[in-house]
Short mmCIF file of C-alpha atoms and ligand atoms in Angstrom, two decimals:
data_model
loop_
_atom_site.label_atom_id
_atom_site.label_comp_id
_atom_site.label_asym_id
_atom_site.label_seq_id
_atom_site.Cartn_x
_atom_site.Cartn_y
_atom_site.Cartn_z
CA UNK S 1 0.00 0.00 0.00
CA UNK S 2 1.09 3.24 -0.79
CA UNK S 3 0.05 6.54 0.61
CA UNK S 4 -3.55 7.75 1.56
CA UNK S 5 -5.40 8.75 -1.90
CA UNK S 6 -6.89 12.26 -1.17
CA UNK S 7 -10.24 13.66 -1.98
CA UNK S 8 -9.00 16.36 -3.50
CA UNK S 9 -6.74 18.33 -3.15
CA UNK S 10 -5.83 21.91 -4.85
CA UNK S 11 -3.68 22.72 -7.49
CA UNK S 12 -2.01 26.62 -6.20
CA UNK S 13 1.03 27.34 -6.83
CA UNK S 14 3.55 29.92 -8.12
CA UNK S 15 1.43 31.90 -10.69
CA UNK S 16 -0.92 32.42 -7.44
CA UNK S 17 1.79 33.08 -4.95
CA UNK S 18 3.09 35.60 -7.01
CA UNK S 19 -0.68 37.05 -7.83
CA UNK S 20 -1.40 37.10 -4.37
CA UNK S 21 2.27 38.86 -3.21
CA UNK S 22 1.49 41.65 -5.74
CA UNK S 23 -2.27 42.12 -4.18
CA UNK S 24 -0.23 42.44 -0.33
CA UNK S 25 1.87 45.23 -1.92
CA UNK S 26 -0.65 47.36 -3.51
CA UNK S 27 -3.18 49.75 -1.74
CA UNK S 28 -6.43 47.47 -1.52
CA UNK S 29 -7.04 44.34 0.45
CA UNK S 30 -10.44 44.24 0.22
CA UNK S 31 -13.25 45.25 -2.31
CA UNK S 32 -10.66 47.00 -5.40
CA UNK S 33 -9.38 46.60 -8.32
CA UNK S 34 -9.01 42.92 -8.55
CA UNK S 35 -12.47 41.81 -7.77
CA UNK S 36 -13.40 44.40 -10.50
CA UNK S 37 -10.40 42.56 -12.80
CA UNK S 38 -12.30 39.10 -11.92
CA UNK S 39 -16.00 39.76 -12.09
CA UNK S 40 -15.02 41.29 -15.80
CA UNK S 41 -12.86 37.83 -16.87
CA UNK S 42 -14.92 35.85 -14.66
CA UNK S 43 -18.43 37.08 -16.48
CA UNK S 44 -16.95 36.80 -20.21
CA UNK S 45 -15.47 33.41 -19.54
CA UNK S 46 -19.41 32.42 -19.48
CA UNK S 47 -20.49 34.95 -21.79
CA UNK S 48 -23.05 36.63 -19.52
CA UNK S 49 -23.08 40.39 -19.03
CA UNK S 50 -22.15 41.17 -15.36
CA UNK S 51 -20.87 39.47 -12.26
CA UNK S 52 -20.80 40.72 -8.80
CA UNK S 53 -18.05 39.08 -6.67
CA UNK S 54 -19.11 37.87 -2.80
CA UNK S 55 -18.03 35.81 0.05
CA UNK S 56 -19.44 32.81 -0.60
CA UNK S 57 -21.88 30.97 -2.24
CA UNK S 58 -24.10 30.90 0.74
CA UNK S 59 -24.75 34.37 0.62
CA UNK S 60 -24.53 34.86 -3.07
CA UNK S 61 -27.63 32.70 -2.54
CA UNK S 62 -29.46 35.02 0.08
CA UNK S 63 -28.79 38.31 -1.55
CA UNK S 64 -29.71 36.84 -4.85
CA UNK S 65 -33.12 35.82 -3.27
CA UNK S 66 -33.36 39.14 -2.09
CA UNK S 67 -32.05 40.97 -5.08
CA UNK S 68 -35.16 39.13 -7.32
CA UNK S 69 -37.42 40.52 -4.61
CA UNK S 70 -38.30 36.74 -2.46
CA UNK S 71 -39.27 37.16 0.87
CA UNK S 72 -41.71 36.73 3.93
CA UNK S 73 -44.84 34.63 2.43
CA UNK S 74 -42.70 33.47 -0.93
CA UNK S 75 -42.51 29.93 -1.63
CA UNK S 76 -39.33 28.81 -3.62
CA UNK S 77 -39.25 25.60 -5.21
CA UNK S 78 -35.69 23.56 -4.97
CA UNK S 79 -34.36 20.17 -5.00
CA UNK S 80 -33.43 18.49 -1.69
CA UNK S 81 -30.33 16.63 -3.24
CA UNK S 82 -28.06 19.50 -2.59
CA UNK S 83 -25.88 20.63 0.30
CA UNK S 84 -27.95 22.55 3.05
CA UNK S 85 -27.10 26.06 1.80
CA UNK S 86 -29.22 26.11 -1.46
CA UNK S 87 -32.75 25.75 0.81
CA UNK S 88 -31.28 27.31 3.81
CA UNK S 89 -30.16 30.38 2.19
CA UNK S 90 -34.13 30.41 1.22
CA UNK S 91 -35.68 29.74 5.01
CA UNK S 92 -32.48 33.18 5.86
CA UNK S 93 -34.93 34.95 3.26
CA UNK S 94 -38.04 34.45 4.85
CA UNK S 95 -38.94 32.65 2.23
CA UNK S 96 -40.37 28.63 2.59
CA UNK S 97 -38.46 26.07 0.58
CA UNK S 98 -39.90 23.69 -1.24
CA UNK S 99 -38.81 20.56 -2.36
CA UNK S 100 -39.15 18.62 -5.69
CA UNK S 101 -37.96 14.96 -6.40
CA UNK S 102 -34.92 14.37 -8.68
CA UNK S 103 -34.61 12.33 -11.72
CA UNK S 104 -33.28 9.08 -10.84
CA UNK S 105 -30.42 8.52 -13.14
CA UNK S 106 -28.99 11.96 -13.06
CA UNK S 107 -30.25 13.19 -9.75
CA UNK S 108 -30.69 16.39 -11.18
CA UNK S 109 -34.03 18.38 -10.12
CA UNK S 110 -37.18 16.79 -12.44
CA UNK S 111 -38.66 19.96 -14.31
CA UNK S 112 -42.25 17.66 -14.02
CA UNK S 113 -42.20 17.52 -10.30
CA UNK S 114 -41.41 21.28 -9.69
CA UNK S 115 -44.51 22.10 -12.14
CA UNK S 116 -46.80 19.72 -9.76
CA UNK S 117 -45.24 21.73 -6.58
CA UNK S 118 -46.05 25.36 -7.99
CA UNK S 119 -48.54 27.54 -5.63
CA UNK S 120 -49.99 30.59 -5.87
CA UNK S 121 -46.81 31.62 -3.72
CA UNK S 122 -44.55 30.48 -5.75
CA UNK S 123 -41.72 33.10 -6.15
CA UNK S 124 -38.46 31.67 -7.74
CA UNK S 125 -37.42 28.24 -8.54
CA UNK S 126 -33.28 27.30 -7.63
CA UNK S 127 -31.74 24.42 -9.78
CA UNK S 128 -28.90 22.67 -8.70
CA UNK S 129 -26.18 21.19 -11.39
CA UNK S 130 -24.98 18.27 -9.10
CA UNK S 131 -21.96 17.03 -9.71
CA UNK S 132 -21.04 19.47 -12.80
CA UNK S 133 -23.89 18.53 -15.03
CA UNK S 134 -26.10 21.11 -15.72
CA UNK S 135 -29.66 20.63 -15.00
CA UNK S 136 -32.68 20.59 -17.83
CA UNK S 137 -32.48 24.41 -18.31
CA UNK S 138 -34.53 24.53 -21.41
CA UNK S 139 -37.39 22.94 -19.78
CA UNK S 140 -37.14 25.10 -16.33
CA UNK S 141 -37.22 28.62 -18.13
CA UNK S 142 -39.72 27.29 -20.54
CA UNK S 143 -41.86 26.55 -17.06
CA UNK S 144 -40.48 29.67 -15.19
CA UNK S 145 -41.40 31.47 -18.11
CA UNK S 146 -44.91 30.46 -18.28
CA UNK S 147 -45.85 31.01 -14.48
CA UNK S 148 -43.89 33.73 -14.14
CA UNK S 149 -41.46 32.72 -11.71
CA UNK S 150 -37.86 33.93 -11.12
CA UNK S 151 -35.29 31.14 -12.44
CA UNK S 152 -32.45 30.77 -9.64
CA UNK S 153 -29.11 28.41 -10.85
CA UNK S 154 -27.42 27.04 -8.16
CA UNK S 155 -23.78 26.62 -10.01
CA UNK S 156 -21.59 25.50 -7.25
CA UNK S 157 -20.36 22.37 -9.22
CA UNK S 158 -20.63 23.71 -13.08
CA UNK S 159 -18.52 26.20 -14.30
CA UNK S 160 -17.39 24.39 -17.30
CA UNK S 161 -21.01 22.82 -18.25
CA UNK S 162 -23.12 22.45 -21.28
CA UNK S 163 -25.91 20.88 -22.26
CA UNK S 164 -28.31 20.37 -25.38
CA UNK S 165 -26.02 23.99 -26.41
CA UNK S 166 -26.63 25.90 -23.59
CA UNK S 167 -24.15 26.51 -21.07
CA UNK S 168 -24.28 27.62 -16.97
CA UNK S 169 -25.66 31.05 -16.24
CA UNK S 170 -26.78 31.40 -20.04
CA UNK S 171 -30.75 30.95 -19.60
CA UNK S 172 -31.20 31.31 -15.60
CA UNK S 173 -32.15 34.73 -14.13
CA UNK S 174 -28.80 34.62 -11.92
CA UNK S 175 -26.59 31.85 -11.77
CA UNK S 176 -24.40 31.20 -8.47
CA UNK S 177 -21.53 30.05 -7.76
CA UNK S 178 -18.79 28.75 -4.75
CA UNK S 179 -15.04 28.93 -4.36
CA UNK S 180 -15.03 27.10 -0.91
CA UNK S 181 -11.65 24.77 -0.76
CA UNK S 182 -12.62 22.30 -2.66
CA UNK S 183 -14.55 23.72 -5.98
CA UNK S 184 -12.85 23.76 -8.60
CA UNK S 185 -11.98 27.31 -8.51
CA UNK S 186 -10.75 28.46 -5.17
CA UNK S 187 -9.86 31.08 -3.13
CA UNK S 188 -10.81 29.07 0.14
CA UNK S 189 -14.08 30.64 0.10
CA UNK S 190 -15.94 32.85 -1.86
CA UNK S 191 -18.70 33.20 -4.12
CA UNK S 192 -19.93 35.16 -6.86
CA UNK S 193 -23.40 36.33 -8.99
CA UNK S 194 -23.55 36.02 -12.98
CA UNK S 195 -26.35 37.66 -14.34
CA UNK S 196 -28.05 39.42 -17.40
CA UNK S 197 -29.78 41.94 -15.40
CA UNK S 198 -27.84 45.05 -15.18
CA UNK S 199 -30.17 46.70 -12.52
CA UNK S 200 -30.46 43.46 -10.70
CA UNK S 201 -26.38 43.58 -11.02
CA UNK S 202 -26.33 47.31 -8.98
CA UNK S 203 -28.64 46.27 -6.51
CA UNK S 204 -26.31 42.75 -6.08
CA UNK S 205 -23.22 45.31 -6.04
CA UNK S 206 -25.07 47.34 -3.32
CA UNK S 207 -26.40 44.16 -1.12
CA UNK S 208 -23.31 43.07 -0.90
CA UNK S 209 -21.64 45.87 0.85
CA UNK S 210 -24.28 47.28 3.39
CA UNK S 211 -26.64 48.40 0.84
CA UNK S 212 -24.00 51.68 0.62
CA UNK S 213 -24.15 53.76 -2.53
CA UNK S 214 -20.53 53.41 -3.40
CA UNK S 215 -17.48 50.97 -2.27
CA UNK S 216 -14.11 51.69 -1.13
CA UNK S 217 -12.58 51.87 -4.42
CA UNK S 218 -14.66 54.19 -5.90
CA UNK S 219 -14.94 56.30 -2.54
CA UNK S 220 -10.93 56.24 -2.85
CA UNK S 221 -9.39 59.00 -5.05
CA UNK S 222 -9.39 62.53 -5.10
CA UNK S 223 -11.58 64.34 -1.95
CA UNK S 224 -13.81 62.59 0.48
CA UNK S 225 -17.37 62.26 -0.57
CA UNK S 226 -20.01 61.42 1.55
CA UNK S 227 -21.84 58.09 0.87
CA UNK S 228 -25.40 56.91 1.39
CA UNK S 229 -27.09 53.54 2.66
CA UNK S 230 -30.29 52.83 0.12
CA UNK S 231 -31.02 49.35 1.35
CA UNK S 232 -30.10 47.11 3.77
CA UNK S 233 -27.72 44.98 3.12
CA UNK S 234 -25.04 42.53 4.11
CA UNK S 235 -21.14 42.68 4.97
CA UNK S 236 -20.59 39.73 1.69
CA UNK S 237 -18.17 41.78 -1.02
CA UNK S 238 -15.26 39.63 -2.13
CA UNK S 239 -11.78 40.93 -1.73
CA UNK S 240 -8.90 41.57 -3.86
CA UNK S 241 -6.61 38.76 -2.07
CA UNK S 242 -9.24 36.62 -3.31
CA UNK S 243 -9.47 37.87 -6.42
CA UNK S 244 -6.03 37.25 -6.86
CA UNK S 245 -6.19 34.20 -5.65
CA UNK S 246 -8.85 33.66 -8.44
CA UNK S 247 -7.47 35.35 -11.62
CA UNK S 248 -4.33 33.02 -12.28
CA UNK S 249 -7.00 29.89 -12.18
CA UNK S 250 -8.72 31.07 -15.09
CA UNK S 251 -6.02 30.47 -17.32
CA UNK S 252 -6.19 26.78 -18.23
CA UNK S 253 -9.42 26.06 -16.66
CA UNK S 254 -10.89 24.32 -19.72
CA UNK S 255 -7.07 22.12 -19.66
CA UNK S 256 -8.48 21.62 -15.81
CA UNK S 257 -11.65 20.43 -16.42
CA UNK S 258 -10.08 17.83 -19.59
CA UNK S 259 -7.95 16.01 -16.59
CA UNK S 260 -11.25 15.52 -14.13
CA UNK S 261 -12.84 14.38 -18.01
CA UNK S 262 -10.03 11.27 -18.09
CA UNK S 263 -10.32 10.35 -14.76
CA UNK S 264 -13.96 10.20 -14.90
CA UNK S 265 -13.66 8.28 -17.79
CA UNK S 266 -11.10 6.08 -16.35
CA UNK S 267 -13.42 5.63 -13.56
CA UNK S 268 -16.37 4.25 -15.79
CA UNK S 269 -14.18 2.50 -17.87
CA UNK S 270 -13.07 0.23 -14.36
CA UNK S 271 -16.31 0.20 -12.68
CA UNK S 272 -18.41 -0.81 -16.14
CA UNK S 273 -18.44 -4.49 -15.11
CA UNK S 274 -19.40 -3.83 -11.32
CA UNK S 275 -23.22 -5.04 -11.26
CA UNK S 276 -23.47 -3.72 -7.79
CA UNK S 277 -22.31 -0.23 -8.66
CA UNK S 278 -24.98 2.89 -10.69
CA UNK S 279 -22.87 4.95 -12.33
CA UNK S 280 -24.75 8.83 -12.48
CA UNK S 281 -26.28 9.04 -16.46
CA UNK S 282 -24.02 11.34 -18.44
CA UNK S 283 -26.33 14.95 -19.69
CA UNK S 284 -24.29 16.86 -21.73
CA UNK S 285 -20.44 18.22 -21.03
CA UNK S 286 -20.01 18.19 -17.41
CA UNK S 287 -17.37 20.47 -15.52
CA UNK S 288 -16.66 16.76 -13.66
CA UNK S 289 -16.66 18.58 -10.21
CA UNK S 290 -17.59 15.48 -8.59
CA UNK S 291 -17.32 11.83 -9.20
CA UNK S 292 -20.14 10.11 -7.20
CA UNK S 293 -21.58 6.50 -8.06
CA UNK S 294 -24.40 4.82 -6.52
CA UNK S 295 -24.22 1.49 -4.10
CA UNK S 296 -27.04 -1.18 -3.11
CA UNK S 297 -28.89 0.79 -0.49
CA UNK S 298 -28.47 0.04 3.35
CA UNK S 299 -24.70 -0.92 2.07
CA UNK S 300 -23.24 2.25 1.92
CA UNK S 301 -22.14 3.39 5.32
CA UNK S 302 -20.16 0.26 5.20
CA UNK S 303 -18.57 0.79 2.33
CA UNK S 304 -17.72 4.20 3.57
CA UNK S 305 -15.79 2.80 6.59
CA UNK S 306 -14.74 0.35 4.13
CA UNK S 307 -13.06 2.96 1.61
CA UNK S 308 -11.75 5.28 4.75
CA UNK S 309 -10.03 1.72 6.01
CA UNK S 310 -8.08 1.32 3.06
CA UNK S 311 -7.06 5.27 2.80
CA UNK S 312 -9.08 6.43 0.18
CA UNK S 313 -10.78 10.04 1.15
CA UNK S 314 -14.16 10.35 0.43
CA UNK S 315 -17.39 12.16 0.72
CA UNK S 316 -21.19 11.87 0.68
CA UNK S 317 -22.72 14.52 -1.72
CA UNK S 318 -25.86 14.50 -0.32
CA UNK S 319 -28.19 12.91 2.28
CA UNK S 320 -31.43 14.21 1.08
CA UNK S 321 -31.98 17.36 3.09
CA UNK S 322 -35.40 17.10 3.61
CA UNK S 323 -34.10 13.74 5.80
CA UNK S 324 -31.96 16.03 8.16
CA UNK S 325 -32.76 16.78 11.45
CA UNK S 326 -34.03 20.75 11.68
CA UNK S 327 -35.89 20.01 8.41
CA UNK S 328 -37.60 17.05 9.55
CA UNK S 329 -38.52 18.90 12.84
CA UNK S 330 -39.53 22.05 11.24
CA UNK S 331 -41.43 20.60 8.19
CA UNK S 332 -42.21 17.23 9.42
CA UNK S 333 -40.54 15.84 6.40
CA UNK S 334 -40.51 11.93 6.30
CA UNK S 335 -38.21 10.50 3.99
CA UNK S 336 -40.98 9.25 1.72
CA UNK S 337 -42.14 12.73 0.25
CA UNK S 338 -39.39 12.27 -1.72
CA UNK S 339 -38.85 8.68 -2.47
CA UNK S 340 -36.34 9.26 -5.31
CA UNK S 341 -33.97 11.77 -3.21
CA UNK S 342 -33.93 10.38 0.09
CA UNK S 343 -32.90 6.76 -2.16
CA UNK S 344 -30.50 8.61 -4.01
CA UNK S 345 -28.63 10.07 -0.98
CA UNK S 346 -28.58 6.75 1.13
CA UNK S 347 -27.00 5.12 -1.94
CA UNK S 348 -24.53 7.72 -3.28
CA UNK S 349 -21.09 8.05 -2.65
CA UNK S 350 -18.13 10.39 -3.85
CA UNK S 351 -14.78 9.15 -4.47
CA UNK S 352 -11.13 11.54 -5.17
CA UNK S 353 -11.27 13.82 -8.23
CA UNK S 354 -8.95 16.31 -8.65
CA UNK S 355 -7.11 17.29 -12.27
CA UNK S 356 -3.45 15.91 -11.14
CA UNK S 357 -5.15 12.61 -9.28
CA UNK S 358 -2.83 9.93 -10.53
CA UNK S 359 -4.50 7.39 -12.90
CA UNK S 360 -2.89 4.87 -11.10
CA UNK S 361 -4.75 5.91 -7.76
CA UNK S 362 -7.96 5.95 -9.88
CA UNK S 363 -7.71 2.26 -10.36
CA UNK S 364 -6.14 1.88 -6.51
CA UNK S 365 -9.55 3.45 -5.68
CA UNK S 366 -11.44 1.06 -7.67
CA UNK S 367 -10.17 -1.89 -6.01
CA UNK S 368 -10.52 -0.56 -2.94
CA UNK S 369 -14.43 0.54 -3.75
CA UNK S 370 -14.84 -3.33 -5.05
CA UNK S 371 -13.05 -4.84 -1.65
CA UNK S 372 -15.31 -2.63 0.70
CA UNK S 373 -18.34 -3.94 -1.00
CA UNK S 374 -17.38 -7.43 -0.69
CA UNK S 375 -16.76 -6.95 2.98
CA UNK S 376 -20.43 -4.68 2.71
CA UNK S 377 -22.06 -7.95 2.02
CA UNK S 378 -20.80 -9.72 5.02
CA UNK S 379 -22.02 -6.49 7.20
CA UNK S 380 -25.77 -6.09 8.47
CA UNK S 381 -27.48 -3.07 6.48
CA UNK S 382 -27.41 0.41 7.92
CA UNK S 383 -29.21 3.05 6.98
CA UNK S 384 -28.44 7.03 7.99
CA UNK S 385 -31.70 6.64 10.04
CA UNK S 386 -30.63 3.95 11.90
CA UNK S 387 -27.57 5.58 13.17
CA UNK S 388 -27.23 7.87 16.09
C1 PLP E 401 -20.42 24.38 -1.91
C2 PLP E 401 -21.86 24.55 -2.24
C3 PLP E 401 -22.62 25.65 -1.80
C4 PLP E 401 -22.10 26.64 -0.79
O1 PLP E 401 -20.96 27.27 -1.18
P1 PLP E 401 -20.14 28.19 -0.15
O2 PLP E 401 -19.27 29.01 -1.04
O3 PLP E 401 -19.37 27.29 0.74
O4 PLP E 401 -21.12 29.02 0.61
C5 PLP E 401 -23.92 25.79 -2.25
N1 PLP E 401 -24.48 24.89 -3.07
C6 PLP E 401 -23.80 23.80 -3.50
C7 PLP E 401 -24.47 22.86 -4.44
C8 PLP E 401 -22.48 23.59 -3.08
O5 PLP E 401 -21.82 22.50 -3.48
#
């Protein structure tokens, strides 16, 4: 046995060191120059008009929701195979989520089953592009379009994603998206907004910094001048040592996302023969931010311990959240509203994928996934329910 094979891990280096050193020695730490510098590469990389840089994800979320007007009495209509921020970012609103099964193969939010949850308070709708794919966008503006509903993407996993020719944050009212540690573009954490909208975009700009007329930058220069709060907002502006962090990463992102493509496909190729193993259906080019397969249910925990026994990192991406505990208090959620989800996340499982993951450790990983179901079998079932 050789070394532990990590989940990920991230590829920084020089060209970000020395991005980063020139940020320290320049006059802005904070919201400057280089957020400006990103948001501009960061919005034409996708083709959309404007992007507003934030802190995270999580709160790119919120002020989105807030930006499009959702609030106290709103419901908004999401999938619950996602992590916790997509719906909780909605409940931080005021707003009620509301959940709508998944499609089975992809696990990606079933355009039919959002229609059938649609109420006269129905605000907004957020997909989610699990795992990098991108979820049926022509069929969710389509239906947004015809009830009139605000069309939220939740891009956390899918930069580098397109499917049946359109691409993230191309037909969505505002399309978010994470830099936490282990997206594939990082600056530890942060977030940012990609939208058409330019009035939308000032009143994201304005959200994120207190709901203050004008930021530091533009306050800097010349004579004081007074500024003025318009709304109230949040303390959720990216900085410039993020930024910096950010801009060398866009070079050779597309190279990036090619690497995660052969170790996906290496993955497949290995596990094609493995009856007790679902690989996720393929929709479209996928920015591979995640490499999850599906295992016999009640097995999985096992193979968990299984995996982290012979040193391969791994991760669940997601239990269903409508089967956690504050939503099954608050709601009174039982795990069969939403058969296909709370299946989905008992049986899913995410194994290493990173662009410079050795192929060898790829097929290490493998063997180990194939050993820690055999020794499943000789296990009694759990389920996530039946633990403490
Ligand atoms: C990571 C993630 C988020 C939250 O991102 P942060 O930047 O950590 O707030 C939201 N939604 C999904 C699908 C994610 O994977």
């Amino acid at each position: 046995m050789t070394g532990r094979v990590e989940f990920y891990r991230h590829g920084l280096g020089e060209a970000e060191l020395e991005s980063v050193g020139q940020t320290l020695s320049s006059l802005f730490l904070t919201l400057g120059p280089r957020v400006a510098d990103f948001e501009r590469r960061f919005a034409e990389y996708l083709g959309a008009e404007h992007c507003v840089g934030v802190s995270s994800c999580s709160m790119a979320l919120l002020l989105t929701l807030k930006a499009f007007g959702v609030g106290d009495g709103d419901e908004v209509i999401t999938t619950p195979m996602t992590f916790i921020a997509t719906s909780n970012a909605v409940l931080h609103a005021g707003a009620k989520p509301v959940f709508a099964d998944i499609e089975p193969g992809t696990g990606l939010l079933d355009p039919n089953a959002v229609e059938a949850a649609i109420t006269d308070r129905t605000k907004a709708v957020i997909a989610v592009h699990l795992y990098g794919q991108l979820a049926d966008m022509k069929a969710l503006r389509a239906l947004c379009e015809r009830r009139g509903l605000v069309l939220i993407e939740d891009a956390a996993h899918a930069v580098e994603t397109e499917r049946d020719g359109i691409r993230t944050a191309e037909l969505g009212d505002a399309a978010v998206f994470s830099f936490y540690a282990t997206k594939n573009l990082t600056s530890g954490d942060g977030g940012a907004i990609v939208l058409h909208d330019r009035e939308a975009a000032e009143r994201l700009r304005r959200l994120r910094n207190h709901g203050v007329t004008k930021d530091a930058a533009s306050r800097h220069g010349g004579s004081y001048r007074h500024w003025d709060m318009v709304d109230l907002g949040f303390k959720a502006a990216m900085t410039d040592v993020e930024a910096a962090l950010l801009l060398p990463q866009l070079e050779g992102i597309d190279a990036r996302r090619d690497a995660r493509e052969e170790r996906a496909l290496r993955y497949r190729e290995l596990l094609a023969d493995e009856p007790r193993v679902q690989l996720i259906e393929p929709v479209g080019t996928s920015a591979h931010h995640l490499f999850a397969v599906l295992v016999p249910e009640g097995r999985r925990d096992s193979v968990l311990d299984g995996l982290g026994e012979r040193q391969v990192g791994c991760a669940i991406n997601y239990r269903s959240v409508h089967t956690l505990a504050y939503y099954r208090d608050t709601f009174g959620y039982r795990p069969e509203d939403f058969p296909v989800s709370a299946s989905f996340g008992e049986r899913t499982i995410s194994l290493p994928m990173w662009p410079a993951l050795p192929l060898d450790d790829v097929s290490r990983v493998v063997s180990a996934l194939r050993e820690s179901l055999d020794a499943a079998e000789r296990r009694p079932a759990t389920t996530a329910e039946a633990s403490p």
